Short mmCIF file of C-alpha atoms in Angstrom, two decimals:
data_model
loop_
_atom_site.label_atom_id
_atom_site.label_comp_id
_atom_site.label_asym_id
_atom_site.label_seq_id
_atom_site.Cartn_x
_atom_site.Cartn_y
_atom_site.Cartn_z
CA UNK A 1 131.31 -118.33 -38.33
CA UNK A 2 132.27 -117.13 -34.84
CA UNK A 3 135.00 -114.76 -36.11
CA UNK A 4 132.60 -113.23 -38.19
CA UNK A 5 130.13 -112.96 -35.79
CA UNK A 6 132.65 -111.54 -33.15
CA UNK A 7 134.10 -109.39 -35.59
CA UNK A 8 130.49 -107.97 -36.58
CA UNK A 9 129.91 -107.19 -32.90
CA UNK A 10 133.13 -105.40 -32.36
CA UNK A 11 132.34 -103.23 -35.51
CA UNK A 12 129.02 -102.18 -34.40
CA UNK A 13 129.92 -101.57 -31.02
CA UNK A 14 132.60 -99.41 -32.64
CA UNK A 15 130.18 -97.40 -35.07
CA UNK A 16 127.94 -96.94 -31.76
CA UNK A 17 130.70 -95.55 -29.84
CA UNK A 18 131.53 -92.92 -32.41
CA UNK A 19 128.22 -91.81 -32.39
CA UNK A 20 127.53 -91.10 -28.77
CA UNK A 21 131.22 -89.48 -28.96
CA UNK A 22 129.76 -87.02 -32.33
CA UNK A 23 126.92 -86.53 -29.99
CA UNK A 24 129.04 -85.10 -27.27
CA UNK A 25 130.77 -82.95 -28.95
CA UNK A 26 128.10 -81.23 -30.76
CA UNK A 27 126.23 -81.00 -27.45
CA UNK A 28 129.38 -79.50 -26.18
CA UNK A 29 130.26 -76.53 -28.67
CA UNK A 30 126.61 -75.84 -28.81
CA UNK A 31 126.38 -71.99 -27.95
CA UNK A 32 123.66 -70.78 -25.05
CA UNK A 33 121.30 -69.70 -27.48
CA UNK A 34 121.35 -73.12 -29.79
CA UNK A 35 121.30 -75.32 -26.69
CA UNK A 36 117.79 -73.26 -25.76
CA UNK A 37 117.02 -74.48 -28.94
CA UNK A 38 117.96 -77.86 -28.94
CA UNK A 39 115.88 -78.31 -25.84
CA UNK A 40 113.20 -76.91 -26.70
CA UNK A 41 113.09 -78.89 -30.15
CA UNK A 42 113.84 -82.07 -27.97
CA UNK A 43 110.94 -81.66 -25.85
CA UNK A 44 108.79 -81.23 -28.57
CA UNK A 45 109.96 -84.28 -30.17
CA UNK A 46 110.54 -86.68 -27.15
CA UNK A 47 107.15 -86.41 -24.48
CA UNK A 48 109.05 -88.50 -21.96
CA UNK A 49 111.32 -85.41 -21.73
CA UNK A 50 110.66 -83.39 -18.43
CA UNK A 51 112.46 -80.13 -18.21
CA UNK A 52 111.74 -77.89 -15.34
CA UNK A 53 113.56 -73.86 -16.27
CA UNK A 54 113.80 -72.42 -12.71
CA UNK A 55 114.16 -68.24 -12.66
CA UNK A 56 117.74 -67.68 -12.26
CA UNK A 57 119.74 -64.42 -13.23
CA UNK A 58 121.06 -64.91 -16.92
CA UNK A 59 123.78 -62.89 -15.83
CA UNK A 60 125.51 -64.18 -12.43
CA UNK A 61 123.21 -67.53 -12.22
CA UNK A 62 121.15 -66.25 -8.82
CA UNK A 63 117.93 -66.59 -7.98
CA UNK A 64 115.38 -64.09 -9.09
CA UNK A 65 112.59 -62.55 -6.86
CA UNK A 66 110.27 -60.88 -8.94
CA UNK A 67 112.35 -60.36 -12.19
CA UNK A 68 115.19 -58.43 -9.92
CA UNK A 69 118.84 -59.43 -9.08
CA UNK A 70 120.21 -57.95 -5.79
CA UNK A 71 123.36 -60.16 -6.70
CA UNK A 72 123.58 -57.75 -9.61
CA UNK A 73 123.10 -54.52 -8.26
CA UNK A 74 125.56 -52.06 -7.18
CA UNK A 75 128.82 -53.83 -9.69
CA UNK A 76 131.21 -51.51 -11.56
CA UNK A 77 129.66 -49.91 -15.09
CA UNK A 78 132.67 -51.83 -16.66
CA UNK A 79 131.05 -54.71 -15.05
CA UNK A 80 127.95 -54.45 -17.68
CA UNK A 81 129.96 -56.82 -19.99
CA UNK A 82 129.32 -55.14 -23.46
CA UNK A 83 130.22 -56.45 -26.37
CA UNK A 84 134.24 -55.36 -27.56
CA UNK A 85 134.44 -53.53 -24.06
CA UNK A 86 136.92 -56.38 -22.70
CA UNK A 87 135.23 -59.74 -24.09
CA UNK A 88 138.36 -60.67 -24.86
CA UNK A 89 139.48 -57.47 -26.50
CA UNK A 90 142.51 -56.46 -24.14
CA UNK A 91 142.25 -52.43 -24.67
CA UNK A 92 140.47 -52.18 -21.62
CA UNK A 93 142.59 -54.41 -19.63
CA UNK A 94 138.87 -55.00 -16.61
CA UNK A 95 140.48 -51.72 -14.99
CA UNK A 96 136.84 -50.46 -14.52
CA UNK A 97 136.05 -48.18 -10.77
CA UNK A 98 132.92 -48.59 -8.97
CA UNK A 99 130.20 -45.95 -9.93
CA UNK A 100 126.78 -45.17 -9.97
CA UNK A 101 124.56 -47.84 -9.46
CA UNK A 102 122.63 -49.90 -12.23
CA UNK A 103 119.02 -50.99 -12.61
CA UNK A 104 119.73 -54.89 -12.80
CA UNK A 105 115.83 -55.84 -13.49
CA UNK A 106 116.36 -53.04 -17.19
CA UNK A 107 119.65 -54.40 -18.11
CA UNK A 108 118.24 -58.50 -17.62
CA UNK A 109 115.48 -57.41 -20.09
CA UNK A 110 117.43 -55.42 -22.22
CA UNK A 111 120.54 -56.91 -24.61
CA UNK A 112 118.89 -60.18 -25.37
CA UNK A 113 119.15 -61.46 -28.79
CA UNK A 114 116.10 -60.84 -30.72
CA UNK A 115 115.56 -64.21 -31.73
CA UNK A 116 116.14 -65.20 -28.18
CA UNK A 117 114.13 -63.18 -26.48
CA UNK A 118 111.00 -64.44 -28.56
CA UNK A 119 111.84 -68.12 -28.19
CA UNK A 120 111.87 -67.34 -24.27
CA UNK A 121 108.46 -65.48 -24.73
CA UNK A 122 107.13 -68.20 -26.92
CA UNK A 123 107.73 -71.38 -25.16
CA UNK A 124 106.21 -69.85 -22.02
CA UNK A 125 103.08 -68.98 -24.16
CA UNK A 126 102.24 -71.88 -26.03
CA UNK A 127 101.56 -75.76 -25.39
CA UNK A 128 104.71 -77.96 -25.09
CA UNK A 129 103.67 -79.58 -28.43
CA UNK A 130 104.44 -76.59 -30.05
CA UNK A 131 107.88 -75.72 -29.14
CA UNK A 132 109.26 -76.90 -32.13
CA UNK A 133 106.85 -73.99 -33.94
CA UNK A 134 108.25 -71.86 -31.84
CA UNK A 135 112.27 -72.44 -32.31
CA UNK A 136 111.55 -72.58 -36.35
CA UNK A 137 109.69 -68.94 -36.11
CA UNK A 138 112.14 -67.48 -34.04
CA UNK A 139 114.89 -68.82 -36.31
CA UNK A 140 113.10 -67.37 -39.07
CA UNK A 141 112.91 -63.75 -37.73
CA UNK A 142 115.39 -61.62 -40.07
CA UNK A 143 117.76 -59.09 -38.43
CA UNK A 144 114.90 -56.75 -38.70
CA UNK A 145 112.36 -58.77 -36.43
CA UNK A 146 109.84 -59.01 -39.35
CA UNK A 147 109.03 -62.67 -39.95
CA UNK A 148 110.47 -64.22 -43.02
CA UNK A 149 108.51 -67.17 -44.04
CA UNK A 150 104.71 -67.73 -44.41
CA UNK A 151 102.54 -70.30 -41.95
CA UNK A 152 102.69 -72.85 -44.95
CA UNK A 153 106.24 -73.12 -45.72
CA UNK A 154 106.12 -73.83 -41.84
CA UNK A 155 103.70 -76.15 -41.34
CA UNK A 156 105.62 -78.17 -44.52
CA UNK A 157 108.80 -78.04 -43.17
CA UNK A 158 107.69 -79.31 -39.83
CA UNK A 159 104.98 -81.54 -41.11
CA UNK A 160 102.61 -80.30 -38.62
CA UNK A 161 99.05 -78.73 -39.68
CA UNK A 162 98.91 -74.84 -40.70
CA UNK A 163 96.50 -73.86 -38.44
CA UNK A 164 98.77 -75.04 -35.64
CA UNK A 165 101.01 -72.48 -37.37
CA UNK A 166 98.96 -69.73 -37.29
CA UNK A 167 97.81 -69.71 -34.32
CA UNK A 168 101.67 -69.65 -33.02
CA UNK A 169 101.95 -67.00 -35.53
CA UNK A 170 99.29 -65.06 -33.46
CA UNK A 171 100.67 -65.58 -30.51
CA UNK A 172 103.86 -64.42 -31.60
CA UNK A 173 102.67 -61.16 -33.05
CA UNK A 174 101.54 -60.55 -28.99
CA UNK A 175 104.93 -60.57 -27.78
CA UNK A 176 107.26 -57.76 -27.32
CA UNK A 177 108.96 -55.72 -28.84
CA UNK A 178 105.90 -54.44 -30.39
CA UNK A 179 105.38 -55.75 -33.66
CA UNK A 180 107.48 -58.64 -33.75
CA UNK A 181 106.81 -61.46 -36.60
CA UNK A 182 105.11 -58.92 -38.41
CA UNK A 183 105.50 -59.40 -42.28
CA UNK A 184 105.79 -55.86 -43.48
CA UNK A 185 106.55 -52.40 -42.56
CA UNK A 186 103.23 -51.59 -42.40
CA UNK A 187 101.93 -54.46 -40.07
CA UNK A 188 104.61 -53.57 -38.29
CA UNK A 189 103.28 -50.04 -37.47
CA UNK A 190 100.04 -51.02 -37.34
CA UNK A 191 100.35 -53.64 -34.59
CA UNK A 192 101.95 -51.04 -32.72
CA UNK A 193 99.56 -48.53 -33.48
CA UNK A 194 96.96 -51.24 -31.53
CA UNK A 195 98.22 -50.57 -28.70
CA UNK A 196 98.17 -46.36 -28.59
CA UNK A 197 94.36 -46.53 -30.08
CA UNK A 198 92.85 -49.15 -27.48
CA UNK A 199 94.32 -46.32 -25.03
CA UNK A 200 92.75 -43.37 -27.21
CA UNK A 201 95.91 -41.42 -27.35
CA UNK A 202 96.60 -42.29 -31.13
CA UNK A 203 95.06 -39.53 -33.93
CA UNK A 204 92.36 -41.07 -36.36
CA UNK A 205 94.48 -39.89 -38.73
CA UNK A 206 97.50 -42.36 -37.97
CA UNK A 207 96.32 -45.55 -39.07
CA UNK A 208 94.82 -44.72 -42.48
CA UNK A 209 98.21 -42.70 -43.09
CA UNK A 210 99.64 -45.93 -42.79
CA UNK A 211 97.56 -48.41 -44.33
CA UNK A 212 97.40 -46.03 -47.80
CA UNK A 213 99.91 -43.63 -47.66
CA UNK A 214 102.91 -44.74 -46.39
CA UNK A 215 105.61 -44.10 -49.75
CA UNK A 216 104.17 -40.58 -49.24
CA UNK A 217 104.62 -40.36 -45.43
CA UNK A 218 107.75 -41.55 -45.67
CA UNK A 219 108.62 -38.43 -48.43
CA UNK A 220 106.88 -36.35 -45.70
CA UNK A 221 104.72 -35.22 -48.63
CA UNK A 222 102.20 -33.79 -46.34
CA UNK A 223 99.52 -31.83 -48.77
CA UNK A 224 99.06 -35.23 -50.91
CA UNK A 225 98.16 -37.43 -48.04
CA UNK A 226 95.69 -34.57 -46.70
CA UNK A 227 94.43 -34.76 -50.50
CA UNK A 228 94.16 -38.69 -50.32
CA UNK A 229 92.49 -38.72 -47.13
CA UNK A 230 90.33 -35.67 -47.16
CA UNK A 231 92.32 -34.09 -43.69
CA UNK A 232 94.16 -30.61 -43.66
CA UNK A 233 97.80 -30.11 -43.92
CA UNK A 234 97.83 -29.86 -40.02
CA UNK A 235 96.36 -32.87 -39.31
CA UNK A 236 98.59 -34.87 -41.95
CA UNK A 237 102.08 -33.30 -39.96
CA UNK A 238 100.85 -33.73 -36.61
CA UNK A 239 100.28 -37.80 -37.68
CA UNK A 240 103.08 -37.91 -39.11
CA UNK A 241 105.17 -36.63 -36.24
CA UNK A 242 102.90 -39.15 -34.04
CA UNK A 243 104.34 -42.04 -36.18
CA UNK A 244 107.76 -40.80 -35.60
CA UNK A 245 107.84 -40.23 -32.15
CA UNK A 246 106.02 -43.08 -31.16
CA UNK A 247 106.13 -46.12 -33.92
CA UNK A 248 109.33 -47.63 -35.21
CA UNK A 249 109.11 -49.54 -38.92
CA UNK A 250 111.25 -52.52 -37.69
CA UNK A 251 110.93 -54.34 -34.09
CA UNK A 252 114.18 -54.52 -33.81
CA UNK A 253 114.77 -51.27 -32.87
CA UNK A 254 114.63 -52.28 -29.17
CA UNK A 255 117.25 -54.68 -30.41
CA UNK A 256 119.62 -52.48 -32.47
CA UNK A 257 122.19 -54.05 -33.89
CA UNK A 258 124.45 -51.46 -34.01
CA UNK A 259 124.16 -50.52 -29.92
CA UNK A 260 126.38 -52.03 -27.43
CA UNK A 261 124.64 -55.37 -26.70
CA UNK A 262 125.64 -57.08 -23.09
CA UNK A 263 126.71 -60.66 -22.77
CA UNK A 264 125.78 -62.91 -20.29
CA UNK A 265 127.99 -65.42 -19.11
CA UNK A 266 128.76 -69.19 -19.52
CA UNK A 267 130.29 -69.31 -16.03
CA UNK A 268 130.56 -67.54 -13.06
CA UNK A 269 134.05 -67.10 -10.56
CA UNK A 270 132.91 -66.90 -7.07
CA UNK A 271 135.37 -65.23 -4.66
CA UNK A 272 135.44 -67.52 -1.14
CA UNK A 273 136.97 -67.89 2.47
CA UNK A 274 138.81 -70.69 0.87
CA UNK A 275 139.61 -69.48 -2.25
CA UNK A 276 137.40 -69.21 -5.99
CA UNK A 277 134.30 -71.44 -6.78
CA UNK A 278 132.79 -71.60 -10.40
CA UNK A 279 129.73 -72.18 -11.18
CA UNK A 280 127.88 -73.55 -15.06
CA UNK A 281 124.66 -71.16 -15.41
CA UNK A 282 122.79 -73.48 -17.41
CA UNK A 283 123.30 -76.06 -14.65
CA UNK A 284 121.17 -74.71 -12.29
CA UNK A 285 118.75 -72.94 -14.92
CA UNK A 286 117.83 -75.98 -15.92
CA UNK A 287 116.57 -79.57 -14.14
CA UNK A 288 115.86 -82.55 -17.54
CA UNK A 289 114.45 -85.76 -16.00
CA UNK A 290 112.34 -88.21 -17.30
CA UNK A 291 108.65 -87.54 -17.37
CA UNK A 292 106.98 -89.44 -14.06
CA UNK A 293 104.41 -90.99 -16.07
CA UNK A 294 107.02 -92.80 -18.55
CA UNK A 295 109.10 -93.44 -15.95
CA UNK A 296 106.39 -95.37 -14.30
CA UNK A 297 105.29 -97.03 -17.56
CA UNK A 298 109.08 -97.99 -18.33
CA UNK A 299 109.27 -99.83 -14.65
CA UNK A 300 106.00 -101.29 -15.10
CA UNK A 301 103.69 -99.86 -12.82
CA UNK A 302 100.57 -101.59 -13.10
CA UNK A 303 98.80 -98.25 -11.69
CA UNK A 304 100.41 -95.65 -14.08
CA UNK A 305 98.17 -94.20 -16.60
CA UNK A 306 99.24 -95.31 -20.02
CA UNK A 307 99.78 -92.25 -22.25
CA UNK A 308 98.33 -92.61 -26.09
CA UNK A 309 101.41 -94.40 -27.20
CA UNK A 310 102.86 -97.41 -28.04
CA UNK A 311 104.03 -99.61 -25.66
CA UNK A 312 107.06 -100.15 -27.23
CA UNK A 313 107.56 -96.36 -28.11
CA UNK A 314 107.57 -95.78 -24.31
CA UNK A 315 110.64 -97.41 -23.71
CA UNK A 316 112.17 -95.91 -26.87
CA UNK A 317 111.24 -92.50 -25.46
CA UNK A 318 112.53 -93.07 -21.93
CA UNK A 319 115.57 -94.51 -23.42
CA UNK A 320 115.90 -91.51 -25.95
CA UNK A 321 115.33 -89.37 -22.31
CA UNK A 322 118.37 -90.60 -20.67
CA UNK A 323 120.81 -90.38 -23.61
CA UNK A 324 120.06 -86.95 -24.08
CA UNK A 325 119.99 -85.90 -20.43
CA UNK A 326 123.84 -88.03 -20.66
CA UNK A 327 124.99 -85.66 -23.06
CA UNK A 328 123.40 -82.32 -21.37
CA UNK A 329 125.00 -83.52 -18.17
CA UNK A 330 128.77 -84.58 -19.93
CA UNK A 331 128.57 -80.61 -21.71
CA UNK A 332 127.77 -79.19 -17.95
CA UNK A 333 130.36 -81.57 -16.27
CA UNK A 334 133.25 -80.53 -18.68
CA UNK A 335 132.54 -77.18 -18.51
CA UNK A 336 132.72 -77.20 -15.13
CA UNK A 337 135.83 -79.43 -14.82
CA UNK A 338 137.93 -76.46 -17.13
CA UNK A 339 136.31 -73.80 -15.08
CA UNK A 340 137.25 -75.12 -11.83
CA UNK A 341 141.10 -76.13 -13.36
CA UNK A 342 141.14 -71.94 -14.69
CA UNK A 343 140.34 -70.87 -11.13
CA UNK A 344 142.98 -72.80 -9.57
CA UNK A 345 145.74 -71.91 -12.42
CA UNK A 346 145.07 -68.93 -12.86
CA UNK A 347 144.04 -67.57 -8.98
CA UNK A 348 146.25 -64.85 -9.44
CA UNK A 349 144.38 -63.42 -12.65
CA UNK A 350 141.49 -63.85 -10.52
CA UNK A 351 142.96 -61.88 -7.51
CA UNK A 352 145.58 -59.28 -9.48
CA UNK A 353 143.91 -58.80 -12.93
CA UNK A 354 145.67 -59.20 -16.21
CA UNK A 355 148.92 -58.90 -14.80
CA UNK A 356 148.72 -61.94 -12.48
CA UNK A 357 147.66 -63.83 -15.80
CA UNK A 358 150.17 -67.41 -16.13
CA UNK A 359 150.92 -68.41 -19.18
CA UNK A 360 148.48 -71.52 -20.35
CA UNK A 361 147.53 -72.95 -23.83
CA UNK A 362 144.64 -75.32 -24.57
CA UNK A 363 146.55 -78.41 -24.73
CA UNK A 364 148.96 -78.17 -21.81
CA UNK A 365 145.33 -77.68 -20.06
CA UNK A 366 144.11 -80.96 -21.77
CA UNK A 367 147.17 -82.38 -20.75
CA UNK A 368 145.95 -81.12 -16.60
CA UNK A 369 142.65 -82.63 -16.97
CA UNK A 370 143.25 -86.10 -19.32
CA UNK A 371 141.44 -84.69 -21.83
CA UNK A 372 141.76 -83.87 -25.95
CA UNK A 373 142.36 -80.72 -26.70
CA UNK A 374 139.39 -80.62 -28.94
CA UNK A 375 137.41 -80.78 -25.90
CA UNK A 376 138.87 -78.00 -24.60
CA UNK A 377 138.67 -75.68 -27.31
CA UNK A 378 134.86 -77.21 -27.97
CA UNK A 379 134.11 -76.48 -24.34
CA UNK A 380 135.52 -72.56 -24.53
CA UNK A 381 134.44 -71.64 -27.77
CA UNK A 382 132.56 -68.65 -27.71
CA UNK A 383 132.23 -68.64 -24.47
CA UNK A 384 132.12 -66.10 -21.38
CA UNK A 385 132.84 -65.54 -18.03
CA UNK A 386 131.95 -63.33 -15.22
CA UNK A 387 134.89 -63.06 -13.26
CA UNK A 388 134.88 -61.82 -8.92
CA UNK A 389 135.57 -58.17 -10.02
CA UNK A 390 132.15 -57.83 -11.68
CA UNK A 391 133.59 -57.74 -15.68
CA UNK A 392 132.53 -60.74 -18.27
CA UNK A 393 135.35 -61.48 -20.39
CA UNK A 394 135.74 -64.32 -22.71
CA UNK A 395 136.88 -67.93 -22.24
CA UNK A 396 140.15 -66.64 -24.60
CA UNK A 397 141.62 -64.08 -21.95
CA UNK A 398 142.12 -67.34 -19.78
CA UNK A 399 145.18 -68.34 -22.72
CA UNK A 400 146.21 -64.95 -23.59
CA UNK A 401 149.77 -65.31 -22.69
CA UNK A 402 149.88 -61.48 -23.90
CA UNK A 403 147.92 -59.96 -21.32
CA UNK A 404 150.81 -59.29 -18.59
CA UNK A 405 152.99 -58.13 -20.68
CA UNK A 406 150.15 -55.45 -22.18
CA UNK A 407 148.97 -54.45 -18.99
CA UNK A 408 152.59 -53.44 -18.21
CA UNK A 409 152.67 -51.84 -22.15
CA UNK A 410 149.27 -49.71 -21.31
CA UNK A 411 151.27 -48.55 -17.65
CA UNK A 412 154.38 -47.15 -19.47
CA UNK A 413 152.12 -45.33 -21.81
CA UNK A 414 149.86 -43.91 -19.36
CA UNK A 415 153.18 -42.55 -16.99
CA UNK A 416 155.12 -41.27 -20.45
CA UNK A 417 155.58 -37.72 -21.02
CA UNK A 418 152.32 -36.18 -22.48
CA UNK A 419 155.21 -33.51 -24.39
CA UNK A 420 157.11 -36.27 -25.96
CA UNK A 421 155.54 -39.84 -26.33
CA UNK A 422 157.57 -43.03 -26.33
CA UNK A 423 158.36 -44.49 -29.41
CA UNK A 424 157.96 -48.23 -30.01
CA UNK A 425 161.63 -48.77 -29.28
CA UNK A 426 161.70 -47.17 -26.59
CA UNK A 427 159.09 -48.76 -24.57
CA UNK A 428 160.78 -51.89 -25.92
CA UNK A 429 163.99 -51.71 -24.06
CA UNK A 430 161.76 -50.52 -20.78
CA UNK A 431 160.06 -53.68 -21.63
CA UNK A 432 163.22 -55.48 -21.76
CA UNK A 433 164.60 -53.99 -18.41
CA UNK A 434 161.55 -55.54 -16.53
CA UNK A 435 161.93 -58.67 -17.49
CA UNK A 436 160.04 -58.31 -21.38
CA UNK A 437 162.19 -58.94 -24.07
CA UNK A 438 160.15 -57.68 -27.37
CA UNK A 439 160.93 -56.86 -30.41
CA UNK A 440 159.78 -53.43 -31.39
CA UNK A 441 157.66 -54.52 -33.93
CA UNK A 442 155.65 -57.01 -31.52
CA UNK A 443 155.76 -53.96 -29.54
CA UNK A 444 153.72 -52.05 -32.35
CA UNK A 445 151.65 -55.24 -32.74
CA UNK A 446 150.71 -54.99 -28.86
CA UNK A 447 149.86 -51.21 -28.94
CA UNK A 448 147.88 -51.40 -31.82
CA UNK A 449 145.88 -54.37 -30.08
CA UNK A 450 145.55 -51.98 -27.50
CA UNK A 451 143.76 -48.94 -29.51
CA UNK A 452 147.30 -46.98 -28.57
CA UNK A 453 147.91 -44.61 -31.78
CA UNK A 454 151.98 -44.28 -32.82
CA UNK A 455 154.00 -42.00 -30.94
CA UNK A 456 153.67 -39.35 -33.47
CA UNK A 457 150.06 -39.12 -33.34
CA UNK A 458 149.74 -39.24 -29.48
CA UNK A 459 152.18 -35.95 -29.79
CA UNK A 460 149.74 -34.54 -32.03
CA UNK A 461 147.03 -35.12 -30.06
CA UNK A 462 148.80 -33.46 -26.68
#
């Protein structure tokens, strides 16, 4: 009977390890938009939860005074961080020049993810209780920004009441861009229309052209619409070219898909007296702590003011509190323990650019820090960083053994003869007498990474 018992124990303390350990590691390749989420889905489950979201710069993690940035201001347009500019695409090699100077407080508003930028809006608008509405309706925006599900087949999926629904539904249709969560093309315009008419600067002639007439105002047939509403020719064209100028038939257009959409970073490399400092964003965006009053409750204050719950569900909740705060806390300490390890290995990169990059693969650094390398790659995942010189690059540059040797690549190119180009064996055996021994073909491979045409077509282009 002991063994069994002993071997029982062992088994579930086994089976409770492995679970904390799945935990982690979901908490930990959790990207910055899904760990919004998770919080904000946590708090609504868990009210022992207490998370305090102080203002801080999405982009280099400092404090905000009045929506505005100084830290920001005044960096390198290569510094902006767009998307395929040099998140870990090497083309660009980060050799961007100071230039004209940047309105921080447009770019922090601009760029967001859609879907991101309404759960932001959202939780700050409705009632903590709600927060799960709000992560399921911004999940359920399409690429378009019209909303893709009805107020029923929310309130059944949450189990919550439809009116609760609704009424987030509302809220959500107040939020910018104009005519977000609409469910049509037509509400769409419409709510934005709202907006020109309670200013007076809309025609009358805009919003019935919408709500009846759109197929036709979209064929621009002009003399059927002023049939169908009883308005001359004149007055159908000038609404129409209203609509145009003014309205856009998806709310996404603020969020195009197909412009150049800035990243923010995971991590930010400080440049100090003594050397580089890095810093987790989230970690000081975000302060989770257990609610005072359950804390009170769960030490048995005789004075605290018992919540409608359980008694027992109080310590459940507080308990439920600290394990996920543990896991929040383990993703911000490992991240921060490979950030810091990256800005001592790699100082160089940090100082020099590309070509001061060391050579470094995930596991020799798991082998630095005692840890798997699962972790590692978990931890750097789709991740970014913003490096000292201003550019955001992602976590991948760090093990791009590559990069030296196509910064030196992109240098022989740009000093070659414009009248006759190098050909790939050529710049191999220049290569090869610094130092580079390639093979012409990885030579080819390099130059294409690098957006470099062959040498024929760079003659042709002379």
């Amino acid at each position: 009977m002991a063994l069994y018992q002993s071997q029982r124990e062992r088994t579930q303390q086994n089976l409770a390890l492995r679970a904390r350990l799945v935990a982690a590691s979901v908490m930990l390749q959790r990207s910055a938009e899904e760990f919004e989420v998770a919080l904000s889905t946590e708090a609504s489950e868990n009210p022992a939860l207490e998370i305090e979201e102080r203002a801080r710069c999405p982009r280099c993690g400092r404090d905000l005074r009045l929506g505005y940035c100084s830290g920001c201001d005044g960096l390198a347009p290569d510094g902006s961080g767009h998307r395929g500019q040099a998140a870990g695409a090497p083309g660009s090699l980060w050799s961007g020049q100071a230039g004209e100077r940047r309105d921080a407080l447009a770019e922090a508003q601009a760029g967001e993810p859609l879907a991101f930028s309404v759960l932001r809006q959202l939780r700050a608008a409705l009632a903590r209780e709600d927060f799960a509405i709000a992560a399921y309706l911004a999940g359920s925006l399409d690429e378009r920004g019209l909303l893709a599900t009805s107020a029923g087949e929310v309130a059944a999926a949450l189990a919550v009441e439809e009116a609760r629904v609704e009424r987030a539904i509302a809220v959500l249709q107040t939020l910018d861009p104009p005519g977000v969560g609409a469910r049509s093309v037509a509400e769409c315009l419409l709510r934005q229309l709202d907006g020109f008419e309670e200013q007076g600067s809309a025609p009358p002639v805009a919003r019935p052209m919408i709500e009846r007439c759109l197929p036709d105002l979209a064929a621009r047939r002009f003399t059927t619409i002023a049939r169908a509403l009883g308005v001359s020719v004149a007055e159908a064209q000038a609404g129409w070219a209203f609509i145009r100028a003014n309205l856009s038939p998806y709310p996404s257009g603020a969020f195009d898909a197909d412009a150049v959409i800035p990243l923010w970073p995971d991590v930010v490399f400080r440049r100090t007296e003594a050397g580089f400092e890095t810093e987790v964003i989230e970690r000081r965006r975000f302060r989770l702590g257990v609610q005072p009053l359950y804390a009170e409750l769960s030490a048995g204050s005789a004075g605290a003011r018992a919540p409608d719950v359980a008694p027992g569900h109080v310590q459940a909740y507080v308990a439920r509190t600290r394990d996920f705060v543990a896991l929040v806390q383990r993703r911000w300490r490992t991240l921060g323990q490979i950030a810091a390890a990256l800005a001592t290995y790699q100082r160089d990169f940090l100082e020099q650019g590309p070509g001061g990059l060391r050579p470094l693969t995930r596991s020799e650094l798991a082998r630095r820090l005692a840890i798997s390398e699962s972790t590692v790659s978990r931890a750097t995942a789709g991740r970014y960083a913003l490096l000292p010189s201003g550019q955001i690059v992602s976590f991948e540059v760090f093990f791009d053994a590559s990069a030296p040797v196509k910064q030196r690549l992109l240098a022989l190119v740009e000093a070659e003869d414009s009248a006759r180009p190098l050909r790939d064996e050529e710049l191999a055996r220049l290569l090869d007498s610094q130092g580079m021994r390639l093979a012409p073909r990885t030579v080819a491979k390099y130059r294409e990474a690098l957006g470099i045409a062959p040498h024929r077509l760079r003659a042709a282009l002379q």
